[in-house]
mmCIF file of C-alpha atoms in Angstrom:
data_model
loop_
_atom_site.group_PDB
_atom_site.id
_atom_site.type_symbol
_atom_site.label_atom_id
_atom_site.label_comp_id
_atom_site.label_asym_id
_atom_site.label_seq_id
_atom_site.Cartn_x
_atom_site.Cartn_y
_atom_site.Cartn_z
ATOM 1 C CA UNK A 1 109.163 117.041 106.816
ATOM 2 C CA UNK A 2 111.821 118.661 108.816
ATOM 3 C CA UNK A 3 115.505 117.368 108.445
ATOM 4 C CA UNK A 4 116.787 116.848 112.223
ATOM 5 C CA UNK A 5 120.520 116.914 111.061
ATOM 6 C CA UNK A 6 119.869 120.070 108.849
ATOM 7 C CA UNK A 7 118.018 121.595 112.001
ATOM 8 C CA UNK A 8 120.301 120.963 114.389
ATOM 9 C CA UNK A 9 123.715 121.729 112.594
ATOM 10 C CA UNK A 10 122.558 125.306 111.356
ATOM 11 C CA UNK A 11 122.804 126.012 115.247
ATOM 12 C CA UNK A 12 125.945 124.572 115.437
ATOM 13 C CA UNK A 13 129.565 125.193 115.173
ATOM 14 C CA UNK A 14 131.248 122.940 112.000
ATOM 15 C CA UNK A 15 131.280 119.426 113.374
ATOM 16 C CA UNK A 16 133.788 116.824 113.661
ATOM 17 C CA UNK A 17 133.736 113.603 111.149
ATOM 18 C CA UNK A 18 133.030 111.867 114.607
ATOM 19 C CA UNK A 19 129.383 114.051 114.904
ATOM 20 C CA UNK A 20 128.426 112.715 111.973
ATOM 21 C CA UNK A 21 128.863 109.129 112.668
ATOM 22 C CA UNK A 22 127.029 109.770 116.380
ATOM 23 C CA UNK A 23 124.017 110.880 114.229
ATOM 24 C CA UNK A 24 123.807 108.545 111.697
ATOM 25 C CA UNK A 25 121.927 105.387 112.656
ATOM 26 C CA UNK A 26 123.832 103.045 109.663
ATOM 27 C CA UNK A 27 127.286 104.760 110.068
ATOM 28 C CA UNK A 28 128.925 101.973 110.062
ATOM 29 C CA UNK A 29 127.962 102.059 106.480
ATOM 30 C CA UNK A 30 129.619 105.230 106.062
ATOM 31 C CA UNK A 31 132.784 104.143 108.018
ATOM 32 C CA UNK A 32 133.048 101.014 105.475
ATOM 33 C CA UNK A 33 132.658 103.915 102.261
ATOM 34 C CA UNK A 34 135.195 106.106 104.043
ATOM 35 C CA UNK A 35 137.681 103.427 104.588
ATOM 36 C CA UNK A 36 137.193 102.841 100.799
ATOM 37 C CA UNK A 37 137.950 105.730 99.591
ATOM 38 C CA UNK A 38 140.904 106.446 101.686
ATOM 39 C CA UNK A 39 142.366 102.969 100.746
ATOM 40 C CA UNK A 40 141.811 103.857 96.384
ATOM 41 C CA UNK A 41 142.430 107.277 96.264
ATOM 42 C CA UNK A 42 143.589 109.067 99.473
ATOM 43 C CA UNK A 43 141.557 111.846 99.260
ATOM 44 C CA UNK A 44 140.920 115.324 101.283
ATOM 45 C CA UNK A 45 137.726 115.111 103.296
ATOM 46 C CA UNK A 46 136.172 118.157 103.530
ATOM 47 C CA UNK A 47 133.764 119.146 105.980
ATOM 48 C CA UNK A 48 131.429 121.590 104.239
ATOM 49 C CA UNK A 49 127.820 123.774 104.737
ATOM 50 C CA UNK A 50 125.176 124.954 102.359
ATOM 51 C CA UNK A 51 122.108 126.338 104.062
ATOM 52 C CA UNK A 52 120.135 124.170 101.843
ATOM 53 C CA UNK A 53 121.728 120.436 102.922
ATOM 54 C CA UNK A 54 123.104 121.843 106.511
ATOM 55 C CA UNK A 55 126.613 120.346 107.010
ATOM 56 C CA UNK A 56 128.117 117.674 104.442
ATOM 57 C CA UNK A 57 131.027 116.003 103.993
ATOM 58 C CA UNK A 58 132.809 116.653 100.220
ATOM 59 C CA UNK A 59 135.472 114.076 98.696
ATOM 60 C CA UNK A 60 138.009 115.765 97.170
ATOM 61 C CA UNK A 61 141.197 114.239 94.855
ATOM 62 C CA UNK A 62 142.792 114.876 91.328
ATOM 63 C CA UNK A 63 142.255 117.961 91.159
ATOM 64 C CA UNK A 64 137.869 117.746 91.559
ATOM 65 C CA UNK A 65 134.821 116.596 93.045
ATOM 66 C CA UNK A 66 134.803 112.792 93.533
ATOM 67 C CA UNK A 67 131.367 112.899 95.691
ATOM 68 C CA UNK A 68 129.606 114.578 98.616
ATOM 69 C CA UNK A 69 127.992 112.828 102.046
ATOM 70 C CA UNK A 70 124.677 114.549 103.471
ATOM 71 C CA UNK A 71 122.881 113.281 106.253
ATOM 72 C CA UNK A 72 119.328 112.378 106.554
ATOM 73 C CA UNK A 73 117.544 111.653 109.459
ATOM 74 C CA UNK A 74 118.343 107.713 109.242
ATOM 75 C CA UNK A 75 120.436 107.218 106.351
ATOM 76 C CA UNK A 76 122.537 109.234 104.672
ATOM 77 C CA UNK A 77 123.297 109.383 100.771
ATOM 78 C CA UNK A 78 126.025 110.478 98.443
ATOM 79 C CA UNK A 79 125.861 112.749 95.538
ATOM 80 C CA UNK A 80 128.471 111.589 92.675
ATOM 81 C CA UNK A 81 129.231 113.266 89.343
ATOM 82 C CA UNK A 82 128.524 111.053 86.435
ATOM 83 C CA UNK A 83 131.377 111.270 83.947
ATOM 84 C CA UNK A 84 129.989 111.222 80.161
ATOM 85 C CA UNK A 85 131.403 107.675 79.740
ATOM 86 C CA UNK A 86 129.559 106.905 82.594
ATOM 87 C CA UNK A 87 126.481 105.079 80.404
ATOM 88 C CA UNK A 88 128.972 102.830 78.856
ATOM 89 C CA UNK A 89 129.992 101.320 82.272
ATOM 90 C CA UNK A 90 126.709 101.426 84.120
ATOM 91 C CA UNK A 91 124.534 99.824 81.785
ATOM 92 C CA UNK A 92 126.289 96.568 81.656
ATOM 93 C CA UNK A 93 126.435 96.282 85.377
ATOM 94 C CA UNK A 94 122.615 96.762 85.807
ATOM 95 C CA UNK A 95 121.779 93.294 86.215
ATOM 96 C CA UNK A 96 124.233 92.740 89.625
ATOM 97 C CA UNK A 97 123.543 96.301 90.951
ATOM 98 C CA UNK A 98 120.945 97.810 93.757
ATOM 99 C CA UNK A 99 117.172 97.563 92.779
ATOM 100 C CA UNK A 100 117.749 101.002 94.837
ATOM 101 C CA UNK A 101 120.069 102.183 92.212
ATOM 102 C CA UNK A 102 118.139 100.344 89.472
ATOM 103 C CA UNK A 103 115.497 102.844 90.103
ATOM 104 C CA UNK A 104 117.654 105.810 90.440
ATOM 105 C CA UNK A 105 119.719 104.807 87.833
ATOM 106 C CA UNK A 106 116.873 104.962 85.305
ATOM 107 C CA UNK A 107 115.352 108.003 86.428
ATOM 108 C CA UNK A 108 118.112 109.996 86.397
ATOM 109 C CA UNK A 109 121.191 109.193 83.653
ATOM 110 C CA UNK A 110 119.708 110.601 80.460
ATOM 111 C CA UNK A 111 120.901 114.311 80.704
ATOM 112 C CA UNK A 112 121.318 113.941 84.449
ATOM 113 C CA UNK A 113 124.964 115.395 85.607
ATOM 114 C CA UNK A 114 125.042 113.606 89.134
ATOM 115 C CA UNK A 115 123.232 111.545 90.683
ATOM 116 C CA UNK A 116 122.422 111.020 94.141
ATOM 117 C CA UNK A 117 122.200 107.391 95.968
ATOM 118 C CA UNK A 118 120.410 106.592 99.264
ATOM 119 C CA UNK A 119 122.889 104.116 101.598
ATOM 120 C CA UNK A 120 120.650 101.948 103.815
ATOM 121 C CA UNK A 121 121.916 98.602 102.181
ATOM 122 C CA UNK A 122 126.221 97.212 102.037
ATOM 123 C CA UNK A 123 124.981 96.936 98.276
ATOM 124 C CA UNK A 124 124.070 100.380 98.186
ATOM 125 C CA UNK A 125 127.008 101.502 99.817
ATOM 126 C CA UNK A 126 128.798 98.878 96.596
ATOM 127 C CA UNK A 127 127.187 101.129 94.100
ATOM 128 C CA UNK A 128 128.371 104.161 95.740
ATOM 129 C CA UNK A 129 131.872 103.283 95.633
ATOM 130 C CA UNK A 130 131.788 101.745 91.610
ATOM 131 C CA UNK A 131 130.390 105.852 91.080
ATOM 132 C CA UNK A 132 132.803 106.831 93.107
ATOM 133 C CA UNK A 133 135.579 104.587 90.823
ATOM 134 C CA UNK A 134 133.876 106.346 87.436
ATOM 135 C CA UNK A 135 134.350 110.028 88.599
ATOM 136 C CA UNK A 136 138.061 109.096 90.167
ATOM 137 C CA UNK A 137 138.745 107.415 86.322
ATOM 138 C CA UNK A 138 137.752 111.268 84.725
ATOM 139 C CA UNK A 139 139.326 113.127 86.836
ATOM 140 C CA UNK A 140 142.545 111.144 86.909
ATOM 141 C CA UNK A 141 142.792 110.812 83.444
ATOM 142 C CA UNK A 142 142.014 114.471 82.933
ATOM 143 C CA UNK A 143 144.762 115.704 85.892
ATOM 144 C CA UNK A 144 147.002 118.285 84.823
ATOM 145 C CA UNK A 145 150.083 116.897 86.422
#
């Protein structure tokens, strides 16, 4: 199934932030996770392009990757590093989390390195940003200042 996004930005010129939010039928979903992320760690936002996802949008602070933002045809989802403590933090919070990241969750934590979360849903976007919190607690706490 072709990716319109994908399809359409390998013609184009890097895009603004605002391009992406024109696309996206939930951004408002994404403005709420931006505005997160801005207000806990004031990160860079990169705008970035791999032939294989088209253009994304990276998260950058302390020094590493906190997540990355591609765009699907009506939703868009986030790829976030899971710290090796990770396990220890997620599998108490199970029972008040996404049956969307239930299911990911599950499939992917034993050996996975990242995992990647689908935002159609505010509690979705929720369980984005407590990832989001895990990776920022690494890579804070392993910044060479």
């Amino acid at each position: 199934m072709e990716n319109k996004w994908q399809t359409k930005q390998l013609k184009e010129e890097k895009p603004e932030l605002s391009t992406f939010m024109d696309f996206l039928p939930n951004s408002h979903y994404l403005k709420i996770l931006l505005a997160q992320l801005n207000r806990h760690y004031d990160p860079e936002v990169k705008i970035m392009f791999q032939k294989k996802f088209g253009w994304y949008i990276e998260i950058v602070q302390y020094g590493g990757l906190l997540c990355r933002i591609l765009v699907h045809d009506d939703y868009f989802s986030v790829i976030t590093p899971i710290p090796p403590f990770a396990k220890d933090y997620l599998d108490p919070m199970l029972k008040v989390m996404s049956n969307e990241f239930k299911a990911v969750y599950l499939h992917t934590i034993n050996g996975a390195n990242q995992i990647e979360m689908k935002v159609t849903s505010e509690a979705e976007m929720e369980d984005v940003v407590y990832l989001v919190s895990l990776q920022a607690k690494m890579l804070r706490e392993n910044q060479i200042v």
